[in-house]
PDB file of C-alpha atoms and ligand atoms in Angstrom:
ATOM      1  CA  MET A1085      49.065-128.104 -64.641  1.00 46.00           C
ATOM      2  CA  ALA A1086      51.876-130.258 -63.077  1.00 56.00           C
ATOM      3  CA  ALA A1087      50.914-132.329 -60.194  1.00 56.00           C
ATOM      4  CA  GLY A1088      51.713-130.732 -56.805  1.00 66.00           C
ATOM      5  CA  LEU A1089      51.968-127.248 -58.163  1.00 81.00           C
ATOM      6  CA  VAL A1090      49.865-124.668 -56.130  1.00 89.00           C
ATOM      7  CA  PRO A1091      49.119-121.825 -58.423  1.00 95.00           C
ATOM      8  CA  TYR A1092      50.514-118.585 -57.203  1.00 96.00           C
ATOM      9  CA  ASP A1093      47.317-116.739 -57.359  1.00 96.00           C
ATOM     10  CA  ASP A1094      45.497-119.308 -55.037  1.00 96.00           C
ATOM     11  CA  ARG A1095      47.460-119.301 -51.817  1.00 96.00           C
ATOM     12  CA  ASP A1096      46.776-118.158 -48.235  1.00 97.00           C
ATOM     13  CA  GLY A1097      48.645-115.129 -46.817  1.00 98.00           C
ATOM     14  CA  MET A1098      49.044-111.272 -47.443  1.00 98.00           C
ATOM     15  CA  ILE A1099      50.624-109.350 -50.316  1.00 98.00           C
ATOM     16  CA  TRP A1100      51.812-105.684 -49.933  1.00 99.00           C
ATOM     17  CA  TYR A1101      50.028-103.883 -52.967  1.00 98.00           C
ATOM     18  CA  ASP A1102      50.428-100.072 -53.371  1.00 98.00           C
ATOM     19  CA  GLY A1103      51.150 -99.213 -49.900  1.00 98.00           C
ATOM     20  CA  GLN A1104      48.969-101.859 -47.917  1.00 98.00           C
ATOM     21  CA  LEU A1105      48.814-105.531 -47.058  1.00 98.00           C
ATOM     22  CA  VAL A1106      45.941-107.057 -48.851  1.00 98.00           C
ATOM     23  CA  PRO A1107      44.573-110.809 -48.782  1.00 98.00           C
ATOM     24  CA  TRP A1108      46.780-112.815 -51.275  1.00 98.00           C
ATOM     25  CA  ARG A1109      44.076-113.715 -53.575  1.00 98.00           C
ATOM     26  CA  ASP A1110      42.864-110.052 -54.109  1.00 98.00           C
ATOM     27  CA  ALA A1111      46.348-108.886 -55.333  1.00 98.00           C
ATOM     28  CA  LYS A1112      45.219-108.446 -59.074  1.00 97.00           C
ATOM     29  CA  ILE A1113      45.887-106.382 -62.075  1.00 97.00           C
ATOM     30  CA  HIS A1114      43.772-105.316 -64.936  1.00 98.00           C
ATOM     31  CA  VAL A1115      44.297-107.171 -68.327  1.00 98.00           C
ATOM     32  CA  LEU A1116      45.022-103.760 -70.138  1.00 98.00           C
ATOM     33  CA  SER A1117      47.865-103.027 -67.746  1.00 98.00           C
ATOM     34  CA  HIS A1118      50.723-101.491 -69.719  1.00 98.00           C
ATOM     35  CA  ALA A1119      53.219-104.000 -68.278  1.00 98.00           C
ATOM     36  CA  LEU A1120      51.551-107.100 -69.416  1.00 98.00           C
ATOM     37  CA  HIS A1121      51.560-105.775 -73.167  1.00 98.00           C
ATOM     38  CA  TYR A1122      54.908-103.940 -73.297  1.00 98.00           C
ATOM     39  CA  ALA A1123      57.066-105.457 -70.449  1.00 98.00           C
ATOM     40  CA  SER A1124      57.186-102.372 -68.334  1.00 98.00           C
ATOM     41  CA  ALA A1125      57.950-103.958 -65.119  1.00 98.00           C
ATOM     42  CA  VAL A1126      61.003-104.437 -63.142  1.00 98.00           C
ATOM     43  CA  PHE A1127      61.401-106.741 -60.212  1.00 98.00           C
ATOM     44  CA  GLU A1128      63.749-108.250 -57.577  1.00 98.00           C
ATOM     45  CA  GLY A1129      64.309-111.655 -56.207  1.00 98.00           C
ATOM     46  CA  GLU A1130      65.437-111.691 -52.570  1.00 98.00           C
ATOM     47  CA  ARG A1131      66.117-114.520 -50.129  1.00 97.00           C
ATOM     48  CA  CYS A1132      65.132-114.502 -46.346  1.00 97.00           C
ATOM     49  CA  TYR A1133      67.177-116.681 -43.945  1.00 96.00           C
ATOM     50  CA  VAL A1134      66.239-117.071 -40.222  1.00 94.00           C
ATOM     51  CA  GLY A1135      63.812-114.224 -40.530  1.00 95.00           C
ATOM     52  CA  ARG A1136      66.086-111.667 -42.116  1.00 97.00           C
ATOM     53  CA  ILE A1137      66.206-110.730 -45.897  1.00 98.00           C
ATOM     54  CA  PHE A1138      69.819-111.027 -47.004  1.00 98.00           C
ATOM     55  CA  LYS A1139      71.267-107.793 -48.762  1.00 98.00           C
ATOM     56  CA  LEU A1140      67.772-106.167 -48.679  1.00 98.00           C
ATOM     57  CA  ARG A1141      69.147-102.787 -49.255  1.00 98.00           C
ATOM     58  CA  PRO A1142      71.141-103.576 -52.327  1.00 98.00           C
ATOM     59  CA  HIS A1143      68.144-105.326 -53.818  1.00 98.00           C
ATOM     60  CA  THR A1144      65.956-102.305 -53.081  1.00 98.00           C
ATOM     61  CA  GLU A1145      68.521 -99.926 -54.619  1.00 98.00           C
ATOM     62  CA  ARG A1146      68.617-102.418 -57.747  1.00 98.00           C
ATOM     63  CA  LEU A1147      64.881-102.160 -57.900  1.00 98.00           C
ATOM     64  CA  PHE A1148      65.104 -98.410 -57.991  1.00 98.00           C
ATOM     65  CA  PHE A1149      67.815 -98.403 -60.618  1.00 98.00           C
ATOM     66  CA  SER A1150      65.878-100.971 -62.839  1.00 98.00           C
ATOM     67  CA  ALA A1151      62.879 -98.671 -62.786  1.00 98.00           C
ATOM     68  CA  GLU A1152      65.014 -95.710 -63.658  1.00 98.00           C
ATOM     69  CA  GLN A1153      66.410 -97.671 -66.531  1.00 98.00           C
ATOM     70  CA  LEU A1154      62.879 -98.173 -67.978  1.00 98.00           C
ATOM     71  CA  GLY A1155      62.153 -94.593 -67.442  1.00 98.00           C
ATOM     72  CA  PHE A1156      59.956 -94.611 -64.355  1.00 98.00           C
ATOM     73  CA  THR A1157      59.994 -93.655 -60.792  1.00 98.00           C
ATOM     74  CA  ILE A1158      59.018 -95.868 -57.942  1.00 98.00           C
ATOM     75  CA  PRO A1159      56.571 -93.722 -55.850  1.00 98.00           C
ATOM     76  CA  TYR A1160      57.936 -94.828 -52.543  1.00 98.00           C
ATOM     77  CA  THR A1161      61.322 -94.309 -50.842  1.00 98.00           C
ATOM     78  CA  PRO A1162      64.029 -97.111 -50.512  1.00 98.00           C
ATOM     79  CA  GLU A1163      63.261 -97.227 -46.611  1.00 98.00           C
ATOM     80  CA  GLN A1164      59.535 -97.725 -47.259  1.00 98.00           C
ATOM     81  CA  ILE A1165      60.194-100.579 -49.781  1.00 98.00           C
ATOM     82  CA  ASP A1166      62.646-102.161 -47.212  1.00 98.00           C
ATOM     83  CA  ALA A1167      59.947-101.815 -44.505  1.00 98.00           C
ATOM     84  CA  ALA A1168      57.304-103.230 -46.751  1.00 98.00           C
ATOM     85  CA  CYS A1169      59.637-106.328 -47.700  1.00 98.00           C
ATOM     86  CA  ASN A1170      59.968-106.806 -43.728  1.00 98.00           C
ATOM     87  CA  ALA A1171      56.425-106.510 -43.152  1.00 98.00           C
ATOM     88  CA  VAL A1172      55.477-109.003 -45.857  1.00 98.00           C
ATOM     89  CA  ILE A1173      57.774-111.706 -44.399  1.00 98.00           C
ATOM     90  CA  LYS A1174      56.279-111.029 -40.906  1.00 98.00           C
ATOM     91  CA  ALA A1175      52.844-111.063 -42.138  1.00 98.00           C
ATOM     92  CA  ASN A1176      53.406-114.438 -43.970  1.00 98.00           C
ATOM     93  CA  LYS A1177      55.341-115.917 -41.029  1.00 97.00           C
ATOM     94  CA  ILE A1178      58.253-116.562 -43.492  1.00 96.00           C
ATOM     95  CA  VAL A1179      61.481-117.642 -41.754  1.00 94.00           C
ATOM     96  CA  ASP A1180      63.285-119.110 -44.742  1.00 95.00           C
ATOM     97  CA  GLY A1181      61.764-118.094 -48.184  1.00 96.00           C
ATOM     98  CA  TYR A1182      61.923-115.904 -51.082  1.00 97.00           C
ATOM     99  CA  VAL A1183      60.694-112.215 -51.530  1.00 98.00           C
ATOM    100  CA  ARG A1184      59.434-110.847 -54.769  1.00 98.00           C
ATOM    101  CA  PRO A1185      59.063-106.974 -55.247  1.00 99.00           C
ATOM    102  CA  ILE A1186      57.798-105.930 -58.630  1.00 99.00           C
ATOM    103  CA  ALA A1187      57.080-102.375 -59.944  1.00 99.00           C
ATOM    104  CA  TRP A1188      55.031-101.832 -63.013  1.00 98.00           C
ATOM    105  CA  ARG A1189      53.153 -99.535 -65.377  1.00 98.00           C
ATOM    106  CA  GLY A1190      49.159 -99.572 -64.875  1.00 98.00           C
ATOM    107  CA  PRO A1191      46.405 -99.353 -67.269  1.00 97.00           C
ATOM    108  CA  GLU A1192      45.857 -95.598 -67.684  1.00 96.00           C
ATOM    109  CA  GLN A1193      47.305 -95.596 -71.044  1.00 96.00           C
ATOM    110  CA  MET A1194      47.283 -98.037 -73.971  1.00 95.00           C
ATOM    111  CA  GLY A1195      49.941 -98.114 -76.800  1.00 95.00           C
ATOM    112  CA  VAL A1196      53.818 -97.859 -76.769  1.00 97.00           C
ATOM    113  CA  ALA A1197      53.763 -94.415 -74.976  1.00 96.00           C
ATOM    114  CA  ALA A1198      53.124 -94.782 -71.207  1.00 96.00           C
ATOM    115  CA  GLN A1199      53.893 -91.417 -69.809  1.00 94.00           C
ATOM    116  CA  GLN A1200      50.418 -91.224 -68.063  1.00 95.00           C
ATOM    117  CA  THR A1201      50.443 -94.609 -66.515  1.00 97.00           C
ATOM    118  CA  ARG A1202      50.540 -94.959 -62.718  1.00 98.00           C
ATOM    119  CA  ILE A1203      53.377 -96.891 -61.362  1.00 98.00           C
ATOM    120  CA  HIS A1204      52.363 -99.817 -58.928  1.00 98.00           C
ATOM    121  CA  VAL A1205      54.463-101.830 -56.618  1.00 98.00           C
ATOM    122  CA  ALA A1206      53.589-105.204 -55.037  1.00 99.00           C
ATOM    123  CA  ILE A1207      55.739-107.350 -52.810  1.00 98.00           C
ATOM    124  CA  ALA A1208      54.838-111.160 -52.177  1.00 98.00           C
ATOM    125  CA  ALA A1209      56.870-113.732 -50.108  1.00 98.00           C
ATOM    126  CA  TRP A1210      56.773-117.434 -49.986  1.00 97.00           C
ATOM    127  CA  GLN A1211      58.726-120.668 -48.764  1.00 93.00           C
ATOM    128  CA  TRP A1212      61.116-121.585 -51.627  1.00 84.00           C
ATOM    129  CA  PRO A1213      63.511-124.378 -51.218  1.00 77.00           C
ATOM    130  CA  ALA A1214      66.524-125.209 -53.166  1.00 74.00           C
ATOM    131  CA  TYR A1215      66.145-123.589 -56.800  1.00 76.00           C
ATOM    132  CA  PHE A1216      67.553-126.748 -58.637  1.00 79.00           C
ATOM    133  CA  GLY A1217      66.727-129.251 -55.929  1.00 79.00           C
ATOM    134  CA  ASP A1218      68.688-130.855 -53.202  1.00 79.00           C
ATOM    135  CA  GLU A1219      70.517-133.384 -55.435  1.00 82.00           C
ATOM    136  CA  ALA A1220      72.079-130.448 -57.385  1.00 84.00           C
ATOM    137  CA  ARG A1221      74.136-129.425 -54.329  1.00 83.00           C
ATOM    138  CA  THR A1222      76.078-132.842 -54.343  1.00 88.00           C
ATOM    139  CA  LYS A1223      76.085-133.937 -57.929  1.00 91.00           C
ATOM    140  CA  GLY A1224      75.953-130.572 -59.903  1.00 96.00           C
ATOM    141  CA  ILE A1225      73.342-129.507 -62.514  1.00 97.00           C
ATOM    142  CA  LYS A1226      73.478-130.169 -66.238  1.00 97.00           C
ATOM    143  CA  LEU A1227      73.578-127.219 -68.527  1.00 98.00           C
ATOM    144  CA  THR A1228      73.293-126.708 -72.155  1.00 98.00           C
ATOM    145  CA  ILE A1229      74.375-123.780 -74.333  1.00 98.00           C
ATOM    146  CA  SER A1230      71.342-121.769 -75.356  1.00 98.00           C
ATOM    147  CA  ASP A1231      70.710-120.610 -79.058  1.00 98.00           C
ATOM    148  CA  TRP A1232      69.680-117.196 -77.505  1.00 98.00           C
ATOM    149  CA  LYS A1233      72.396-114.499 -76.895  1.00 98.00           C
ATOM    150  CA  ARG A1234      72.526-111.831 -74.261  1.00 98.00           C
ATOM    151  CA  PRO A1235      71.786-108.750 -76.080  1.00 98.00           C
ATOM    152  CA  ALA A1236      74.259-105.812 -76.748  1.00 98.00           C
ATOM    153  CA  PRO A1237      73.933-102.881 -74.248  1.00 98.00           C
ATOM    154  CA  ASP A1238      72.652-100.577 -77.085  1.00 98.00           C
ATOM    155  CA  THR A1239      69.897-102.866 -77.927  1.00 97.00           C
ATOM    156  CA  ALA A1240      68.161-103.267 -74.422  1.00 97.00           C
ATOM    157  CA  PRO A1241      68.562-101.840 -70.868  1.00 98.00           C
ATOM    158  CA  VAL A1242      70.801-104.848 -70.027  1.00 97.00           C
ATOM    159  CA  LYS A1243      71.711-103.990 -66.480  1.00 97.00           C
ATOM    160  CA  ALA A1244      68.125-103.721 -65.304  1.00 98.00           C
ATOM    161  CA  LYS A1245      66.345-106.672 -63.771  1.00 98.00           C
ATOM    162  CA  ALA A1246      63.410-105.946 -66.235  1.00 98.00           C
ATOM    163  CA  ALA A1247      60.709-108.483 -67.164  1.00 98.00           C
ATOM    164  CA  GLY A1248      61.302-108.130 -70.741  1.00 98.00           C
ATOM    165  CA  LEU A1249      64.782-109.390 -70.588  1.00 98.00           C
ATOM    166  CA  TYR A1250      63.522-112.723 -69.343  1.00 98.00           C
ATOM    167  CA  MET A1251      61.669-113.661 -72.531  1.00 98.00           C
ATOM    168  CA  ILE A1252      64.893-115.263 -74.112  1.00 98.00           C
ATOM    169  CA  CYS A1253      65.623-116.840 -70.579  1.00 98.00           C
ATOM    170  CA  THR A1254      62.268-118.702 -70.534  1.00 98.00           C
ATOM    171  CA  LEU A1255      62.738-119.743 -74.196  1.00 98.00           C
ATOM    172  CA  SER A1256      66.293-121.039 -73.327  1.00 98.00           C
ATOM    173  CA  LYS A1257      65.192-122.679 -70.110  1.00 98.00           C
ATOM    174  CA  HIS A1258      62.372-124.408 -71.831  1.00 98.00           C
ATOM    175  CA  LYS A1259      64.409-125.871 -74.527  1.00 98.00           C
ATOM    176  CA  ALA A1260      67.011-127.063 -72.091  1.00 98.00           C
ATOM    177  CA  GLU A1261      64.582-128.795 -69.953  1.00 98.00           C
ATOM    178  CA  ALA A1262      62.921-130.484 -72.915  1.00 98.00           C
ATOM    179  CA  LYS A1263      66.416-131.886 -73.766  1.00 98.00           C
ATOM    180  CA  GLY A1264      66.944-133.206 -70.127  1.00 97.00           C
ATOM    181  CA  TYR A1265      69.040-130.273 -68.752  1.00 97.00           C
ATOM    182  CA  HIS A1266      68.386-128.277 -65.619  1.00 97.00           C
ATOM    183  CA  ASP A1267      69.133-124.972 -67.279  1.00 98.00           C
ATOM    184  CA  ALA A1268      70.762-123.153 -70.130  1.00 98.00           C
ATOM    185  CA  LEU A1269      74.081-121.164 -70.279  1.00 98.00           C
ATOM    186  CA  MET A1270      73.798-118.249 -72.502  1.00 98.00           C
ATOM    187  CA  TYR A1271      76.666-116.459 -74.552  1.00 98.00           C
ATOM    188  CA  ASP A1272      76.377-112.931 -75.323  1.00 98.00           C
ATOM    189  CA  TRP A1273      76.113-111.140 -78.720  1.00 98.00           C
ATOM    190  CA  ARG A1274      79.783-111.389 -79.153  1.00 98.00           C
ATOM    191  CA  GLY A1275      80.069-115.204 -78.534  1.00 98.00           C
ATOM    192  CA  GLN A1276      81.376-114.704 -75.037  1.00 98.00           C
ATOM    193  CA  LEU A1277      80.322-116.670 -72.009  1.00 98.00           C
ATOM    194  CA  ALA A1278      77.742-114.570 -70.296  1.00 98.00           C
ATOM    195  CA  GLU A1279      75.152-116.049 -67.555  1.00 98.00           C
ATOM    196  CA  ALA A1280      72.608-118.773 -67.131  1.00 98.00           C
ATOM    197  CA  THR A1281      68.873-117.796 -67.375  1.00 98.00           C
ATOM    198  CA  GLY A1282      68.573-116.699 -63.797  1.00 98.00           C
ATOM    199  CA  ALA A1283      72.107-116.945 -62.317  1.00 98.00           C
ATOM    200  CA  ASN A1284      75.722-115.700 -63.003  1.00 98.00           C
ATOM    201  CA  VAL A1285      78.483-118.189 -63.706  1.00 98.00           C
ATOM    202  CA  PHE A1286      82.113-118.894 -62.370  1.00 98.00           C
ATOM    203  CA  ILE A1287      84.856-121.092 -63.519  1.00 98.00           C
ATOM    204  CA  ALA A1288      87.709-122.409 -61.420  1.00 98.00           C
ATOM    205  CA  LYS A1289      91.002-123.292 -63.050  1.00 98.00           C
ATOM    206  CA  ASN A1290      94.341-123.902 -61.274  1.00 97.00           C
ATOM    207  CA  GLY A1291      93.068-122.732 -57.846  1.00 97.00           C
ATOM    208  CA  ALA A1292      91.712-119.319 -59.238  1.00 98.00           C
ATOM    209  CA  LEU A1293      88.238-118.131 -60.113  1.00 98.00           C
ATOM    210  CA  HIS A1294      87.166-116.447 -63.351  1.00 98.00           C
ATOM    211  CA  THR A1295      83.739-114.801 -64.239  1.00 98.00           C
ATOM    212  CA  PRO A1296      82.687-112.826 -67.029  1.00 98.00           C
ATOM    213  CA  THR A1297      82.653-109.086 -66.926  1.00 98.00           C
ATOM    214  CA  PRO A1298      78.922-108.166 -66.480  1.00 98.00           C
ATOM    215  CA  ASP A1299      78.879-105.476 -69.320  1.00 97.00           C
ATOM    216  CA  CYS A1300      75.683-106.820 -70.942  1.00 98.00           C
ATOM    217  CA  PHE A1301      73.958-108.864 -68.243  1.00 98.00           C
ATOM    218  CA  LEU A1302      73.000-108.666 -64.473  1.00 97.00           C
ATOM    219  CA  ASP A1303      75.879-107.939 -62.008  1.00 97.00           C
ATOM    220  CA  GLY A1304      74.271-110.271 -59.635  1.00 98.00           C
ATOM    221  CA  ILE A1305      74.442-109.384 -55.718  1.00 98.00           C
ATOM    222  CA  THR A1306      75.189-113.122 -55.053  1.00 98.00           C
ATOM    223  CA  ARG A1307      77.971-112.762 -57.715  1.00 98.00           C
ATOM    224  CA  ARG A1308      79.644-109.922 -55.719  1.00 98.00           C
ATOM    225  CA  THR A1309      79.187-111.554 -52.406  1.00 98.00           C
ATOM    226  CA  VAL A1310      80.795-114.793 -53.692  1.00 98.00           C
ATOM    227  CA  MET A1311      83.760-112.741 -55.138  1.00 98.00           C
ATOM    228  CA  ASP A1312      84.322-111.228 -51.584  1.00 98.00           C
ATOM    229  CA  LEU A1313      84.084-114.553 -50.020  1.00 98.00           C
ATOM    230  CA  ALA A1314      86.647-116.137 -52.424  1.00 98.00           C
ATOM    231  CA  ARG A1315      89.107-113.241 -51.846  1.00 98.00           C
ATOM    232  CA  LYS A1316      88.605-113.754 -48.092  1.00 98.00           C
ATOM    233  CA  ARG A1317      89.771-117.192 -48.642  1.00 98.00           C
ATOM    234  CA  GLY A1318      92.813-116.005 -50.568  1.00 98.00           C
ATOM    235  CA  ILE A1319      91.470-117.317 -53.819  1.00 98.00           C
ATOM    236  CA  ALA A1320      92.157-115.082 -56.735  1.00 98.00           C
ATOM    237  CA  VAL A1321      89.101-113.866 -58.657  1.00 98.00           C
ATOM    238  CA  THR A1322      89.229-112.289 -62.061  1.00 98.00           C
ATOM    239  CA  GLU A1323      86.479-110.599 -64.050  1.00 98.00           C
ATOM    240  CA  ARG A1324      87.272-110.934 -67.692  1.00 98.00           C
ATOM    241  CA  VAL A1325      86.176-112.018 -71.069  1.00 98.00           C
ATOM    242  CA  ILE A1326      85.780-115.848 -71.105  1.00 98.00           C
ATOM    243  CA  MET A1327      85.507-117.529 -74.509  1.00 98.00           C
ATOM    244  CA  PRO A1328      83.539-120.728 -74.773  1.00 98.00           C
ATOM    245  CA  SER A1329      86.834-122.801 -75.491  1.00 98.00           C
ATOM    246  CA  GLU A1330      87.738-122.266 -71.763  1.00 98.00           C
ATOM    247  CA  LEU A1331      84.842-124.605 -70.796  1.00 98.00           C
ATOM    248  CA  ALA A1332      86.850-127.464 -72.059  1.00 98.00           C
ATOM    249  CA  THR A1333      89.720-126.903 -69.571  1.00 97.00           C
ATOM    250  CA  ALA A1334      87.764-125.473 -66.441  1.00 98.00           C
ATOM    251  CA  ASP A1335      88.280-127.546 -63.277  1.00 98.00           C
ATOM    252  CA  GLU A1336      85.063-126.568 -61.758  1.00 98.00           C
ATOM    253  CA  VAL A1337      82.156-124.426 -62.820  1.00 98.00           C
ATOM    254  CA  PHE A1338      79.282-123.082 -60.518  1.00 98.00           C
ATOM    255  CA  LEU A1339      76.442-120.495 -60.782  1.00 98.00           C
ATOM    256  CA  SER A1340      75.582-117.809 -58.330  1.00 98.00           C
ATOM    257  CA  GLY A1341      72.243-116.212 -57.677  1.00 98.00           C
ATOM    258  CA  THR A1342      69.840-115.335 -54.864  1.00 97.00           C
ATOM    259  CA  ALA A1343      67.493-118.229 -55.736  1.00 95.00           C
ATOM    260  CA  ALA A1344      70.281-120.572 -56.941  1.00 95.00           C
ATOM    261  CA  GLU A1345      72.740-119.562 -54.182  1.00 96.00           C
ATOM    262  CA  VAL A1346      76.009-121.403 -55.113  1.00 97.00           C
ATOM    263  CA  THR A1347      75.079-124.301 -57.206  1.00 96.00           C
ATOM    264  CA  PRO A1348      77.589-126.611 -58.601  1.00 98.00           C
ATOM    265  CA  VAL A1349      77.582-127.407 -62.360  1.00 98.00           C
ATOM    266  CA  GLY A1350      78.447-131.062 -63.094  1.00 98.00           C
ATOM    267  CA  GLU A1351      77.891-130.944 -67.054  1.00 98.00           C
ATOM    268  CA  ILE A1352      77.827-128.405 -69.802  1.00 98.00           C
ATOM    269  CA  ASP A1353      76.850-130.396 -72.977  1.00 98.00           C
ATOM    270  CA  GLN A1354      79.977-132.560 -73.877  1.00 97.00           C
ATOM    271  CA  TYR A1355      81.940-131.419 -70.693  1.00 98.00           C
ATOM    272  CA  ASN A1356      81.967-132.824 -67.281  1.00 98.00           C
ATOM    273  CA  TYR A1357      83.036-131.361 -63.902  1.00 97.00           C
ATOM    274  CA  GLN A1358      83.489-132.432 -60.369  1.00 94.00           C
ATOM    275  CA  VAL A1359      81.999-130.616 -57.500  1.00 96.00           C
ATOM    276  CA  GLY A1360      85.429-129.493 -56.412  1.00 97.00           C
ATOM    277  CA  PRO A1361      87.006-127.858 -53.236  1.00 97.00           C
ATOM    278  CA  ILE A1362      86.511-124.317 -54.363  1.00 98.00           C
ATOM    279  CA  THR A1363      82.821-124.768 -55.178  1.00 98.00           C
ATOM    280  CA  ARG A1364      82.321-126.635 -51.908  1.00 97.00           C
ATOM    281  CA  THR A1365      84.087-123.971 -49.879  1.00 98.00           C
ATOM    282  CA  LEU A1366      82.208-121.158 -51.334  1.00 98.00           C
ATOM    283  CA  MET A1367      78.795-123.054 -50.884  1.00 97.00           C
ATOM    284  CA  ASP A1368      79.566-123.499 -47.260  1.00 97.00           C
ATOM    285  CA  ASP A1369      80.721-119.883 -46.966  1.00 98.00           C
ATOM    286  CA  TYR A1370      77.811-118.540 -48.594  1.00 98.00           C
ATOM    287  CA  GLN A1371      75.461-120.597 -46.430  1.00 96.00           C
ATOM    288  CA  ALA A1372      77.323-119.219 -43.491  1.00 97.00           C
ATOM    289  CA  ILE A1373      77.203-115.577 -44.413  1.00 97.00           C
ATOM    290  CA  VAL A1374      73.524-115.396 -45.388  1.00 97.00           C
ATOM    291  CA  ARG A1375      72.650-116.797 -41.862  1.00 94.00           C
ATOM    292  CA  GLN A1376      75.017-114.314 -39.945  1.00 91.00           C
ATOM    293  CA  PRO A1377      73.240-111.826 -37.784  1.00 80.00           C
ATOM    294  CA  SER A1378      73.922-108.227 -39.105  1.00 70.00           C
TER     295      SER A1378
HETATM  296  N1  PMP B1493      71.260-113.218 -63.848  1.00 81.74           N
HETATM  297  C1  PMP B1493      69.958-113.354 -64.028  1.00 81.74           C
HETATM  298  C2  PMP B1493      69.480-113.261 -65.391  1.00 81.74           C
HETATM  299  C3  PMP B1493      69.120-113.313 -62.897  1.00 81.74           C
HETATM  300  O1  PMP B1493      67.755-113.515 -63.143  1.00 81.74           O
HETATM  301  C4  PMP B1493      69.740-113.386 -61.540  1.00 81.74           C
HETATM  302  C5  PMP B1493      68.815-113.547 -60.410  1.00 81.74           C
HETATM  303  N2  PMP B1493      68.418-112.274 -59.878  1.00 81.74           N
HETATM  304  C6  PMP B1493      71.162-113.364 -61.568  1.00 81.74           C
HETATM  305  C7  PMP B1493      71.888-113.119 -62.683  1.00 81.74           C
HETATM  306  C8  PMP B1493      71.838-113.303 -60.169  1.00 81.74           C
HETATM  307  O2  PMP B1493      71.476-112.121 -59.424  1.00 81.74           O
HETATM  308  P1  PMP B1493      71.457-112.100 -57.985  1.00 81.74           P
HETATM  309  O3  PMP B1493      72.605-112.727 -57.474  1.00 81.74           O
HETATM  310  O4  PMP B1493      71.525-110.562 -57.664  1.00 81.74           O
HETATM  311  O5  PMP B1493      70.261-112.755 -57.553  1.00 81.74           O
END
């Protein structure tokens, strides 16, 4: 294990598990859980700023939507999940941190069919600083194009935040890191620009913003927030097909995501970008809006 890493199963605190707060180290699953073998799990990633979870309800709604896409029903109401997320940050005294709800199929049935499995839900929260480190904010991160492609909508439930869809993200990210990059940028099955392994992508050109239409990958909550922020600043935003050739002429590139927030991109393989005015404005506006009292 890398030096300094505290394993996620060996920490102090409380985790909400099937309706109650349990000691962190007791939040376990059985090895024959369906989700572990067949990826029947959906999750969320939320950030809490000054004691408030940003866009909690949209995240909760996406969790329910993702479960529905995988053919199961979360046995709680959205109100109960919101309350549980808030209870978790309170119990762990998280002021600025990350919240991870997850719902999965249990071990009642083994094999591809899983109709008899019970649906479990857990929610954990922890302190989590800048996803790509603080230096990323000033210099921008380095991306490399992945060999893996985002799959077509008729080959996977592509709009769900589902565990199985992250298999190619982990493979892409590992390969990028081995080559000295921070992350990988993925094309889709048609060869169009799609997203990074855990964040959406924007390019700025001649003072306007462009981002791929999310028809085969996650339509990020941060992505939508950033589009609103840009429009409030009078910056035109277009969702459209973006071909890789446009990376050669982009003025600025950045990623958006709950964990990544707004992260400037300084390099994509042979192309270099400045951390320019549009990215800097949106980074600042995003940091302001997430801290705004509702
Ligand atoms: N794409 C992927 C693959 C992600 O994991 C995430 C992070 N949830 C995003 C995009 C951005 O989504 P959001 O802004 O809702 O966090």
